[in-house]
Amino acid sequence: MTAQVDYLVVAFTATSGASGELLGSDEKELVQLVWQLVDVKNKKLGKVNELVIKPDLPDLTDEKEEKDVVEESVEEENGSEADCVSTATSLESALNLFHLQLTNEVNSAGAGTSVCLCTDGQLHIRQVIHPEAASKNILVPDCFYSFFDLRKEFKKHFPTSDLKALNVHIMAESLSIPVDVPSMWDPSATLDPSVTLPAETAVQQVEIMASIVLALLSEPFCHTFSNQERVSEKFETGTCSKMEKVCDNTVIRARGLPWQSSDQDIARFFRGLNIAKGGAALCLNAQGRRNGEALVRFVSEEHRDLALQRHKHHMGNRYIEVYKATGEDFLKIAGGTSNEVAIFLSREDQIIVRMRGLPFTATHEQVLTFFSPGEGLKETCPVSGGKDGILFVRYPDGRPTGDAFVLFACEEHAQCALRKHKEILGRRYIELFKSTAAEVQQVLNRYSSAPLIPVAPAPLVSMLPAVSLLPPPGSMRDCLRLRGLPYTANIEDILTFLGEFTHDIRPHGVHMVLNQQGRPSGDCFIQMTSAERALQASQRLHKHVMPSQRGPNNRYVEVFPCSAEEMGLVLMGGSLSHTHTHTHNRTRSGTGLSPPPCKSRRLSPPSYSFTPAPPVLPTEAAAALYPPMGQVLLAPRPLPPGHAYYPASAQLYMNYAAYYPSPPGSPTTLGYFPSPSSLLLPRGLVRMPGLTYNSNGVKELINAMQGYPYAPEDALMHAHGHVHAHDPAGTLLTQPKEWVCISGV
């Protein structure tokens, strides 16, 4: 509304608790409502009305119980300065009486019909009347959904004034309005705002506010009262894009919500404050269930600050904690990027119901049948839009998750649908919950946007040269892939399973694949001495049962031949396309290589031995196959007797776990391969995992790097477990503890 209103109703409220800037912050009930009508066109004032709310007590007589509203002139009895004093026994009767008396007074004046409230600040309407009415499920008259903030209207003519510091006393003084200072209540002079306001002060406040309104209407201001404040009557659901900018000063986090709360319940808790469209987002835990928290976005910082004053207000029997939050927090919960979700949620005024526990083979027709009335039942809960009103939640690869969202046209249909909670669809019982648009976004984001397993960090530091750690492409399938191992299987179980083929394993050729948590994934790679022996092993052992020595579960194991390149690709964190066929089984598609975990472990204990195999590669060929950088990172090497950590045994078998594994093709002849002359000049930084906390310094690093070219003076050990090394430019580098950095030359 932009035109000048005909009447202003100057109103003031008081509760049984705090007053001033803390009005309504303690959930105390409304006890006094005072108002006065101002004729804007004729600049006249009406009579001062006072409404006292006294809760009905149980010991009242039957006559008083029947008469809950009593109008009486008590000016002579209790000294009230109001022209008309009324008493009500409940908030609902008080609001209805106020609306009735106001309507009668406006009709009797006959100078117009448009009426709007005018209050000193936002608290009287937003923090007192609407919150209490919402908690008691009371319908508020329409006149309380729009009002003028006298402080904001005053600031239009006095822009330098501080809006939060303004009060009736300051405004009257600025407009040169005479005020009886001794009897005038000045909130700025009150030491304790939690002190209950005296009963006669409300009448004085209204009289001064009416004088301020008349002063603004008169010359030289000639103020026009238009563009009043609005109170949202209903929370609007909607979607939010992750690309949208959300101001940090408009978001709060509410904690302690009942688990069955909906966005409408949150809007009811913050009744009187304007929540942005789609601005109530319930948070889910890691299992996809509500965790009792919600993020709420308001239309302005002013409304956010008022929401913070409702900290520890009650929703039913639970108190709700309210804290500040950021726009980024809200977008993580409510922001979405899926066009499918946007289309699904584009139909407003729809009730959303979430289905959980669906069979993975469930179809749209089965869901529609599930909500159709059964035999002998008259209740109907038709899905809004048919198939278009059903949204199945799927993983990025299209697999169903067992969740779905269904739209219903009205609350009645939704409640009828919720009564089917835990009924059977197929062979599973289905859980039904009332849901929200933000929850739809959050569930879809959880399954379709973020990966379920985080990606492992890059194995090499950024300053390392780009050196391929895989052997050149080849077709020799001289490795075995074992899939489906018991999780309790150890190296002895694997060797027992291989039997006579144990003698064909290359040194350091057993690679156990671990998952992100460092546990066995059921996969293993074994390097064989020849492709023929690998093929024979796969043909003889495929789908044989591997007994476990540490557990009762015996499983058959799939055995496939593969190349060193394929094995290295999986161990390095990659995956193989399922386009190859097995040599020994042409009817099966794929190589049998599942998407890789992120760790591998080379397990070659000293307890088993085999006949030494002849060298497969000469020294020159091995040097070409493994460049010096790959040697430093991955190649095994003998250690001199008397080493501090490894005993001088016949052969060294290391237990090795890292994000990058041992080389796909370990040479059978261990030793130092000289680097080509072309690679002598460049220098690079090398990272080694497994530095012990009790390491004694550079001496041990030098011993560990025997057989490789490096500059000992470039390796420096920090006293706190950090390692400093110099890059080719001579810059001092620092790496975190548990990593060894050596500057190679």
XYZ file of C-alpha atoms in Angstrom:
745
model
C 0.000 0.000 0.000
C 1.477 3.326 -1.031
C -1.446 5.719 -0.317
C -1.885 7.491 2.979
C -4.046 5.538 5.415
C -7.163 7.072 6.929
C -6.529 6.017 10.538
C -3.519 5.076 12.594
C -3.944 2.970 15.722
C -1.134 3.856 18.106
C -0.651 0.677 20.162
C 1.521 -0.371 23.085
C 1.806 -3.764 24.770
C 3.198 -4.944 28.088
C 3.908 -8.429 29.393
C 4.306 -9.833 32.876
C 8.067 -9.980 32.300
C 10.792 -7.899 30.674
C 10.163 -4.564 28.977
C 12.050 -2.155 26.766
C 14.490 -3.781 24.337
C 13.976 -7.165 26.039
C 10.221 -7.163 25.514
C 9.081 -10.665 24.550
C 12.479 -12.286 25.032
C 11.378 -14.209 28.136
C 8.154 -15.774 26.755
C 6.005 -13.991 29.329
C 2.313 -13.564 28.551
C 0.643 -10.383 27.351
C -1.111 -8.598 30.250
C -1.862 -5.116 28.887
C -2.810 -3.646 25.505
C -3.345 0.113 25.196
C -4.268 1.941 22.002
C -5.520 5.279 20.685
C -7.060 6.096 17.285
C -5.506 8.937 15.213
C -7.530 10.539 12.403
C -4.802 11.176 9.823
C -6.792 13.493 7.524
C -8.355 15.661 10.222
C -5.394 15.295 12.635
C -7.650 14.383 15.540
C -7.166 11.963 18.413
C -9.663 9.447 19.724
C -10.068 8.112 23.209
C -7.413 6.033 24.980
C -8.430 2.395 25.394
C -6.855 -0.025 27.827
C -7.329 -3.786 27.690
C -6.182 -5.791 30.727
C -5.733 -9.547 30.284
C -6.283 -11.538 33.450
C -6.107 -15.325 33.075
C -9.149 -17.175 34.283
C -8.449 -18.796 37.664
C -9.890 -22.186 38.677
C -11.582 -20.855 41.851
C -13.764 -18.367 39.978
C -17.536 -18.667 40.323
C -19.648 -20.118 37.555
C -20.977 -16.687 36.658
C -17.489 -15.307 36.063
C -16.501 -18.367 34.074
C -19.387 -17.796 31.679
C -18.548 -14.118 31.265
C -14.918 -14.005 30.102
C -14.944 -10.354 28.993
C -16.066 -7.577 31.294
C -16.157 -3.922 30.257
C -16.259 -1.436 33.077
C -15.268 2.095 33.872
C -12.630 1.765 36.556
C -11.121 5.196 36.216
C -12.326 6.274 39.641
C -11.517 2.969 41.338
C -7.931 2.226 40.346
C -6.743 5.582 39.080
C -6.224 4.505 35.452
C -5.699 7.397 33.042
C -7.380 5.553 30.141
C -10.781 6.687 28.908
C -12.072 3.129 28.586
C -10.772 0.074 30.413
C -11.747 -3.490 29.524
C -10.801 -6.826 31.004
C -10.372 -10.157 29.219
C -9.636 -13.590 30.631
C -7.625 -14.959 27.681
C -5.486 -13.772 24.814
C -7.983 -14.950 22.216
C -10.862 -13.029 23.776
C -8.616 -9.970 24.197
C -7.621 -9.910 20.511
C -11.215 -10.376 19.385
C -12.396 -7.615 21.732
C -9.680 -5.275 20.454
C -10.736 -5.893 16.844
C -14.397 -5.367 17.683
C -13.875 -2.109 19.571
C -11.549 -0.764 16.885
C -14.017 -1.533 14.110
C -16.874 0.156 15.984
C -14.792 3.279 16.647
C -13.701 3.589 13.012
C -17.257 3.147 11.750
C -18.553 5.766 14.165
C -15.907 8.278 13.027
C -16.984 7.946 9.371
C -13.919 9.640 7.866
C -12.559 6.572 6.055
C -12.075 2.868 6.358
C -8.347 2.109 5.928
C -6.721 1.413 9.301
C -3.169 0.419 10.277
C -1.394 -0.115 13.569
C 1.559 2.044 14.623
C 3.980 0.867 17.325
C 7.224 1.990 18.889
C 9.586 -0.525 17.279
C 9.075 -4.091 16.104
C 8.782 -5.940 19.381
C 5.120 -5.323 20.226
C 3.808 -7.067 17.123
C 6.564 -9.474 16.126
C 7.831 -10.614 19.545
C 4.720 -10.413 21.740
C 1.407 -10.867 19.929
C 2.305 -13.320 17.140
C 4.614 -15.693 19.108
C 2.152 -16.092 21.983
C -0.771 -16.572 19.607
C 1.172 -19.219 17.672
C 2.108 -21.130 20.839
C -1.563 -21.183 21.891
C -2.903 -21.929 18.377
C -4.905 -18.701 18.330
C -6.022 -17.078 15.089
C -4.755 -13.485 14.987
C -7.035 -10.805 13.434
C -5.924 -9.404 10.090
C -5.125 -5.976 11.532
C -2.047 -7.421 13.284
C -0.351 -8.469 10.015
C 0.617 -4.911 8.984
C 1.890 -1.987 11.031
C 4.060 1.115 10.939
C 7.263 1.306 12.953
C 7.228 4.810 14.417
C 11.018 4.747 14.802
C 11.566 4.128 11.077
C 9.038 6.810 10.129
C 10.826 9.263 12.427
C 14.231 8.333 10.983
C 13.100 9.398 7.494
C 13.200 12.998 8.730
C 16.118 12.536 11.144
C 18.498 10.231 9.252
C 21.399 10.691 11.680
C 19.513 9.122 14.581
C 20.361 5.586 15.699
C 17.396 3.328 15.076
C 18.212 0.923 17.926
C 18.770 3.743 20.414
C 15.545 5.584 19.581
C 12.598 5.637 21.972
C 9.519 7.730 22.543
C 11.313 10.104 24.903
C 14.089 10.920 22.388
C 11.647 11.381 19.511
C 9.434 13.710 21.552
C 12.436 15.779 22.593
C 13.627 16.061 18.965
C 10.176 17.256 17.862
C 9.948 19.750 20.784
C 6.935 18.017 22.261
C 6.445 18.851 25.959
C 6.726 15.762 28.124
C 6.147 15.359 31.838
C 9.646 13.993 32.468
C 9.211 12.858 36.114
C 6.241 10.662 35.225
C 7.580 9.669 31.821
C 9.113 6.196 31.535
C 12.436 6.427 29.707
C 13.741 2.981 28.665
C 17.251 4.382 28.233
C 17.263 5.393 31.902
C 16.105 1.987 33.158
C 18.966 0.106 34.728
C 17.318 -3.298 34.499
C 15.100 -3.855 31.400
C 13.857 -7.091 32.948
C 11.837 -5.078 35.492
C 8.093 -5.323 34.863
C 6.622 -2.129 33.370
C 4.279 -0.148 35.679
C 0.629 -0.347 34.591
C 0.123 3.424 34.150
C 3.254 3.798 32.006
C 1.649 2.143 28.948
C -1.063 4.824 28.807
C 1.561 7.568 28.982
C 3.535 5.915 26.179
C 0.495 5.830 23.895
C -0.344 9.481 24.552
C 3.208 10.600 23.691
C 3.267 8.406 20.555
C 0.000 9.978 19.368
C 1.526 13.441 19.831
C 4.588 12.388 17.787
C 2.323 11.157 14.973
C 0.454 14.473 14.889
C 3.765 16.363 14.827
C 4.997 14.333 11.853
C 1.705 14.871 9.997
C 1.853 18.639 10.506
C 4.163 21.157 8.916
C 7.051 21.331 8.289
C 7.265 17.526 7.995
C 3.897 16.702 6.360
C 4.798 13.053 6.634
C 2.950 10.400 4.641
C 2.427 7.042 6.313
C 2.811 4.464 3.547
C 4.700 1.224 2.842
C 3.930 -0.362 6.176
C 5.729 -3.354 7.687
C 4.316 -6.758 6.755
C 4.115 -9.947 8.809
C 4.177 -13.125 6.744
C 0.946 -15.031 7.184
C 2.308 -18.296 5.735
C 5.710 -19.832 5.184
C 6.454 -20.216 1.469
C 8.305 -23.324 0.396
C 10.737 -23.165 -2.498
C 14.106 -24.153 -3.861
C 17.508 -22.577 -3.464
C 20.391 -22.819 -5.912
C 23.965 -23.364 -4.757
C 24.935 -20.451 -7.008
C 22.739 -18.081 -5.018
C 24.387 -15.625 -2.638
C 23.100 -15.797 0.933
C 24.049 -13.050 3.376
C 25.714 -14.312 6.542
C 23.703 -11.851 8.655
C 20.354 -13.430 7.766
C 20.903 -17.068 8.845
C 20.501 -18.779 12.220
C 20.931 -22.347 13.431
C 18.207 -23.839 15.633
C 19.079 -26.853 17.801
C 17.005 -29.192 19.928
C 14.065 -29.593 17.545
C 11.813 -32.637 17.956
C 12.836 -35.210 15.345
C 9.375 -35.153 13.722
C 9.413 -31.360 13.239
C 8.709 -29.977 9.767
C 9.526 -26.665 8.139
C 6.020 -25.449 9.026
C 6.725 -26.193 12.691
C 9.885 -24.099 12.452
C 7.948 -21.274 10.812
C 5.388 -21.471 13.619
C 8.159 -21.204 16.224
C 9.428 -18.015 14.530
C 5.929 -16.624 13.889
C 5.992 -12.864 13.538
C 9.358 -12.891 11.744
C 9.593 -13.128 7.973
C 11.438 -16.231 6.761
C 12.745 -16.099 3.197
C 11.069 -18.322 0.612
C 12.297 -21.854 1.177
C 14.371 -20.569 4.089
C 13.713 -23.375 6.594
C 16.104 -26.292 6.050
C 16.154 -29.332 8.321
C 19.578 -30.930 8.793
C 20.212 -34.638 8.314
C 22.833 -36.829 9.943
C 25.203 -39.220 8.168
C 22.453 -41.867 8.025
C 20.031 -39.486 6.314
C 17.868 -38.962 9.408
C 16.979 -35.636 10.984
C 19.346 -34.671 13.772
C 17.232 -32.051 15.553
C 18.889 -29.059 13.896
C 17.709 -26.619 11.254
C 19.102 -23.643 9.389
C 16.703 -20.740 8.920
C 17.188 -17.838 6.526
C 15.341 -14.574 7.192
C 14.601 -11.694 4.861
C 16.866 -9.231 6.683
C 19.410 -8.847 9.441
C 16.793 -7.133 11.602
C 14.603 -10.238 11.603
C 17.652 -12.435 12.244
C 18.494 -10.386 15.348
C 14.931 -10.743 16.603
C 15.150 -14.506 16.043
C 18.264 -14.660 18.228
C 16.183 -13.211 21.088
C 14.101 -16.393 21.014
C 17.023 -18.419 22.299
C 15.716 -21.174 24.601
C 12.075 -20.444 23.815
C 9.903 -23.546 23.847
C 8.451 -25.703 21.101
C 6.055 -27.879 23.020
C 7.977 -29.259 25.993
C 11.426 -28.694 24.457
C 13.436 -25.498 24.516
C 15.163 -24.525 21.269
C 18.661 -23.099 21.120
C 19.218 -20.373 18.515
C 22.668 -19.376 17.272
C 24.172 -17.393 14.429
C 25.107 -19.224 11.225
C 26.527 -18.336 7.812
C 25.143 -18.282 4.301
C 27.587 -21.024 3.357
C 26.101 -23.253 6.051
C 22.639 -22.704 4.628
C 23.684 -23.463 1.036
C 25.325 -26.720 2.127
C 21.969 -27.880 3.454
C 19.363 -26.289 1.197
C 21.272 -25.495 -2.002
C 20.710 -27.721 -5.013
C 21.958 -28.116 -8.558
C 19.683 -30.812 -9.990
C 17.201 -29.739 -12.652
C 15.123 -32.826 -11.879
C 14.659 -31.665 -8.302
C 13.859 -28.116 -9.413
C 11.117 -29.400 -11.710
C 9.778 -31.706 -8.996
C 9.600 -28.851 -6.481
C 8.356 -26.239 -8.943
C 4.738 -27.021 -8.065
C 4.046 -24.995 -4.946
C 1.460 -25.644 -2.225
C 2.213 -29.357 -2.382
C 2.731 -31.567 0.670
C 5.864 -33.733 0.417
C 6.065 -37.213 1.957
C 9.317 -39.142 2.101
C 9.350 -42.918 1.553
C 12.265 -44.855 3.017
C 13.097 -48.555 2.692
C 11.722 -49.152 -0.808
C 12.761 -52.299 -2.661
C 15.452 -51.490 -5.203
C 13.155 -52.776 -7.947
C 10.229 -50.513 -6.981
C 8.512 -48.720 -9.877
C 6.198 -45.732 -10.231
C 3.230 -48.042 -10.677
C 3.978 -49.887 -7.437
C 4.181 -46.612 -5.509
C 0.879 -45.426 -6.967
C -0.687 -48.761 -6.038
C 0.737 -48.493 -2.515
C -1.154 -45.222 -1.930
C -4.377 -46.389 -3.605
C -7.218 -47.374 -1.237
C -7.372 -51.042 -0.307
C -10.371 -53.294 -0.384
C -13.175 -52.032 1.820
C -11.388 -48.741 2.578
C -12.902 -45.379 1.686
C -9.877 -43.218 2.454
C -8.077 -41.946 -0.620
C -4.646 -40.340 -0.881
C -4.024 -39.818 -4.613
C -0.518 -38.796 -5.606
C -0.481 -35.309 -7.087
C 0.437 -35.488 -10.769
C 0.589 -39.283 -10.947
C 4.037 -40.471 -11.996
C 5.289 -36.866 -12.148
C 4.621 -36.570 -8.421
C 7.127 -39.308 -7.547
C 10.875 -38.677 -7.350
C 13.171 -41.669 -6.808
C 16.547 -40.955 -5.206
C 19.418 -42.628 -7.042
C 23.182 -42.887 -6.889
C 25.225 -41.169 -9.636
C 25.398 -44.455 -11.571
C 21.606 -44.795 -11.573
C 21.282 -47.398 -8.820
C 18.286 -46.806 -6.510
C 18.901 -45.875 -2.875
C 15.569 -47.072 -1.495
C 14.306 -43.522 -0.923
C 11.612 -41.600 -2.790
C 9.609 -38.392 -2.390
C 5.909 -38.161 -3.209
C 3.715 -35.072 -3.682
C 0.176 -34.701 -2.352
C -2.223 -31.895 -3.202
C -3.502 -31.134 0.299
C -2.890 -31.784 3.973
C -5.817 -34.196 4.171
C -4.355 -36.472 1.484
C -0.911 -36.304 3.092
C -2.248 -37.311 6.505
C -4.113 -40.199 4.899
C -0.880 -41.293 3.206
C 1.091 -41.094 6.462
C -1.320 -43.559 8.039
C 0.215 -46.180 5.738
C 3.439 -45.938 7.738
C 5.191 -49.341 7.935
C 2.814 -51.038 5.525
C 4.308 -53.598 3.132
C 5.406 -52.912 -0.441
C 6.779 -56.020 -2.048
C 8.526 -57.784 0.828
C 9.596 -54.714 2.793
C 7.796 -52.378 5.165
C 7.944 -48.734 4.145
C 8.668 -45.819 6.495
C 6.779 -42.604 5.733
C 7.651 -39.121 6.974
C 6.393 -35.658 6.233
C 9.215 -33.916 4.398
C 10.283 -30.513 3.097
C 11.726 -29.030 -0.072
C 15.058 -28.428 1.666
C 15.194 -32.060 2.760
C 14.650 -33.163 -0.844
C 17.602 -31.018 -1.906
C 19.752 -32.309 0.917
C 19.047 -35.984 0.244
C 19.647 -35.590 -3.494
C 22.883 -33.693 -2.835
C 24.060 -36.395 -0.459
C 23.658 -39.184 -3.005
C 24.298 -37.475 -6.335
C 26.801 -34.671 -5.740
C 29.392 -35.621 -3.117
C 31.331 -38.881 -3.464
C 30.558 -41.490 -0.832
C 34.290 -42.233 -0.342
C 36.646 -39.254 -0.332
C 39.390 -39.233 -2.894
C 42.836 -40.108 -1.578
C 45.389 -37.309 -1.520
C 47.862 -37.014 -4.339
C 50.801 -39.382 -3.737
C 53.519 -36.984 -4.874
C 54.349 -33.454 -3.893
C 53.754 -30.828 -6.529
C 57.432 -30.152 -7.164
C 58.235 -33.716 -8.242
C 58.840 -34.180 -11.972
C 56.079 -35.915 -13.897
C 57.420 -39.471 -13.996
C 55.201 -42.380 -14.948
C 55.218 -45.075 -12.279
C 53.635 -47.677 -14.551
C 55.498 -49.933 -16.958
C 55.076 -49.283 -20.652
C 51.969 -50.805 -22.289
C 52.220 -54.496 -23.028
C 50.093 -57.531 -23.547
C 51.963 -60.000 -21.304
C 49.463 -61.184 -18.709
C 51.968 -62.479 -16.172
C 50.096 -61.380 -13.030
C 47.192 -62.839 -11.080
C 44.258 -61.020 -9.574
C 42.503 -62.778 -6.655
C 39.026 -61.456 -5.877
C 36.677 -62.419 -3.063
C 39.257 -63.257 -0.402
C 38.007 -63.703 3.157
C 38.608 -60.509 5.102
C 40.538 -62.526 7.678
C 42.849 -64.056 5.069
C 46.561 -63.465 5.670
C 49.650 -64.194 3.611
C 49.836 -67.810 4.785
C 46.264 -68.416 3.615
C 47.106 -67.043 0.173
C 50.252 -69.161 -0.181
C 48.381 -72.266 0.927
C 45.685 -71.520 -1.630
C 48.247 -71.110 -4.459
C 49.922 -74.412 -3.607
C 52.558 -75.397 -6.159
C 52.295 -71.993 -7.862
C 53.942 -70.414 -4.828
C 57.317 -71.199 -6.419
C 56.413 -69.011 -9.404
C 55.886 -65.808 -7.383
C 58.396 -63.066 -8.015
C 60.229 -61.481 -5.089
C 58.030 -58.891 -3.419
C 55.227 -59.944 -5.746
C 52.263 -60.261 -3.344
C 50.139 -57.096 -3.112
C 47.185 -56.963 -0.714
C 44.681 -54.195 -1.553
C 43.287 -52.230 1.394
C 40.307 -49.893 1.582
C 40.285 -46.301 2.831
C 40.158 -47.446 6.448
C 43.231 -49.633 6.001
C 41.284 -52.893 6.153
C 41.482 -55.758 3.629
C 39.181 -55.244 0.664
C 39.139 -58.880 -0.436
C 41.411 -58.226 -3.435
C 45.012 -59.270 -4.018
C 47.521 -59.040 -6.900
C 50.349 -61.537 -7.410
C 53.244 -61.175 -9.854
C 54.199 -64.445 -11.511
C 57.414 -65.393 -13.294
C 55.696 -66.013 -16.639
C 52.372 -65.548 -18.405
C 52.080 -69.325 -18.890
C 52.226 -70.045 -15.169
C 49.747 -67.215 -14.468
C 47.306 -68.700 -16.978
C 47.709 -72.189 -15.544
C 47.122 -70.923 -12.015
C 43.959 -69.060 -13.020
C 42.558 -72.096 -14.874
C 43.253 -74.475 -12.012
C 42.336 -72.296 -9.024
C 39.432 -70.181 -10.345
C 36.466 -70.391 -7.931
C 38.234 -72.772 -5.554
C 37.498 -72.345 -1.866
C 40.112 -70.626 0.301
C 39.969 -71.793 3.924
C 40.817 -69.129 6.484
C 42.943 -70.032 9.485
C 41.517 -67.212 11.589
C 37.827 -67.479 10.895
C 35.085 -70.030 10.162
C 33.953 -68.354 6.912
C 35.265 -70.100 3.804
C 34.746 -68.415 0.442
C 35.440 -69.318 -3.138
C 38.001 -67.060 -4.769
C 37.944 -65.785 -8.320
C 41.338 -65.922 -10.032
C 42.033 -63.960 -13.218
C 45.206 -63.355 -15.202
C 46.088 -59.728 -15.808
C 48.985 -57.669 -17.052
C 51.398 -55.653 -14.959
C 49.995 -52.502 -16.527
C 46.449 -53.342 -15.459
C 47.597 -54.262 -11.972
C 49.608 -51.075 -11.614
C 46.708 -48.956 -12.800
C 44.412 -50.348 -10.120
C 47.028 -50.134 -7.373
C 47.734 -46.518 -8.281
C 44.072 -45.596 -7.675
C 42.667 -45.970 -11.180
C 40.039 -48.281 -12.632
C 39.695 -50.517 -15.656
C 36.886 -50.499 -18.190
C 34.952 -53.727 -18.496
C 35.673 -54.234 -22.178
C 38.250 -57.001 -22.004
C 37.539 -60.707 -21.768
C 39.279 -63.299 -19.746
C 41.651 -65.614 -21.479
C 40.280 -68.625 -19.700
C 36.598 -67.676 -19.726
C 35.365 -65.882 -22.819
C 31.756 -65.922 -21.684
C 32.390 -63.443 -18.873
C 32.786 -59.771 -19.575
C 35.343 -57.604 -17.891
C 38.736 -58.271 -16.483
C 37.453 -58.958 -12.988
C 39.089 -55.774 -11.754
C 36.675 -53.879 -9.563
C 36.973 -50.118 -8.919
C 40.107 -49.772 -6.804
C 40.481 -48.868 -3.188
C 43.069 -46.307 -2.309
C 45.759 -48.317 -0.562
C 47.800 -51.411 -1.168
C 50.146 -53.443 0.947
C 52.977 -55.623 -0.219
C 53.121 -58.609 2.113
C 56.068 -60.949 1.651
C 56.931 -62.548 5.002
C 60.247 -64.286 5.561
C 58.430 -67.496 6.492
C 57.981 -68.759 2.950
C 60.672 -69.538 0.401
C 60.803 -70.628 -3.196
C 63.298 -71.638 -5.785
C 65.107 -68.548 -7.040
C 63.925 -67.711 -10.518
C 66.398 -66.738 -13.216
C 66.632 -63.015 -13.987
C 63.782 -61.945 -16.208
C 65.304 -58.613 -17.191
C 68.960 -57.744 -17.631
C 70.293 -54.785 -15.758
C 70.199 -52.475 -18.791
C 66.577 -53.305 -19.573
C 65.496 -52.837 -15.962
C 67.189 -49.440 -15.876
C 65.192 -48.380 -18.893
C 61.986 -49.774 -17.389
C 62.395 -48.017 -14.033
C 63.682 -44.449 -14.220
C 65.722 -43.175 -11.295
C 62.765 -41.328 -9.705
C 60.690 -44.470 -9.762
C 63.600 -46.316 -8.215
C 63.892 -43.885 -5.355
C 60.160 -44.075 -4.631
C 59.312 -47.671 -5.222
C 62.131 -50.070 -6.087
C 63.228 -52.509 -3.331
C 66.923 -52.730 -2.549
C 69.200 -54.767 -0.273
C 70.389 -53.278 2.977
C 73.823 -53.782 4.552
C 74.167 -56.053 7.604
C 73.668 -54.486 10.984
C 70.969 -52.031 9.951
C 69.166 -50.529 12.922
C 65.674 -51.577 11.822
C 65.984 -54.592 9.542
C 67.948 -57.715 10.584
C 70.667 -59.092 8.336
C 68.602 -62.044 7.124
C 68.911 -64.044 3.942
C 66.372 -61.881 2.111
C 64.405 -58.752 3.062
C 60.598 -58.820 2.919
C 59.034 -55.464 3.750
C 55.533 -54.673 4.998
C 54.633 -51.577 3.040
C 51.424 -49.491 3.125
C 50.994 -46.216 1.274
C 48.785 -44.418 -1.215
C 51.147 -45.548 -3.981
C 52.216 -49.194 -4.020
C 55.314 -51.068 -4.952
C 56.154 -51.158 -8.672
C 53.892 -53.326 -10.807
C 56.830 -55.412 -11.998
C 59.453 -56.005 -9.334
C 62.767 -57.100 -10.944
C 64.084 -60.443 -9.711
C 67.643 -59.137 -9.550
C 67.906 -56.619 -6.726
C 70.568 -53.996 -6.874
C 71.505 -50.515 -7.981
C 70.893 -49.547 -11.585
C 73.025 -46.553 -12.650
C 71.099 -43.559 -13.894
C 71.476 -42.353 -17.473
C 73.784 -39.382 -17.787
C 70.975 -37.229 -19.102
C 69.228 -37.409 -15.718
C 72.194 -36.542 -13.529
C 71.864 -32.782 -13.579
C 68.199 -32.199 -12.627
C 67.457 -32.467 -8.952
C 64.123 -33.344 -7.395
C 62.480 -33.618 -3.992
C 61.597 -37.155 -2.865
C 59.020 -38.070 -0.234
C 59.267 -41.275 1.819
C 56.462 -42.431 4.144
C 57.078 -44.113 7.461
C 59.564 -41.874 9.266
C 59.581 -42.973 12.894
C 59.077 -40.471 15.673
C 62.225 -41.636 17.468
C 64.467 -41.194 14.428
C 68.029 -40.126 15.274
C 68.581 -37.752 12.380
C 70.293 -37.473 9.037
C 72.597 -40.447 9.617
C 69.726 -42.891 9.439
C 68.369 -41.169 6.339
C 71.754 -41.561 4.667
C 71.827 -45.249 5.553
C 68.307 -45.709 4.215
C 69.232 -44.072 0.921
C 72.292 -46.193 0.230
C 72.445 -47.251 -3.406
C 70.847 -44.058 -4.726
C 72.535 -40.834 -5.888
C 71.820 -37.900 -3.603
C 73.587 -35.063 -1.841
C 73.883 -35.823 1.894
C 74.413 -32.178 2.747
C 70.960 -31.393 1.312
C 69.051 -33.625 3.755
C 68.353 -31.896 7.065
C 66.257 -33.270 9.936
C 64.310 -30.895 12.178
C 64.342 -31.576 15.902
C 60.521 -31.783 15.999
C 60.193 -34.449 13.353
C 60.187 -32.144 10.345
C 62.546 -32.610 7.414
C 64.147 -29.763 5.535
C 65.602 -30.224 2.085
C 66.717 -27.976 -0.725
C 65.164 -27.952 -4.152
C 67.332 -27.423 -7.283
C 67.112 -23.655 -6.794
C 68.456 -23.898 -3.260
C 65.184 -22.903 -1.539
C 64.722 -24.304 1.952
C 61.699 -26.600 2.102
C 59.800 -27.959 5.082
C 57.605 -31.054 5.134
C 55.386 -32.325 7.989
C 56.513 -35.083 10.325
C 56.430 -38.732 9.257
C 57.741 -37.888 5.767
C 61.353 -37.984 4.652
C 62.477 -35.571 1.957
C 65.748 -36.164 0.129
C 67.180 -33.908 -2.530
C 68.360 -36.133 -5.370
C 71.175 -35.135 -7.712
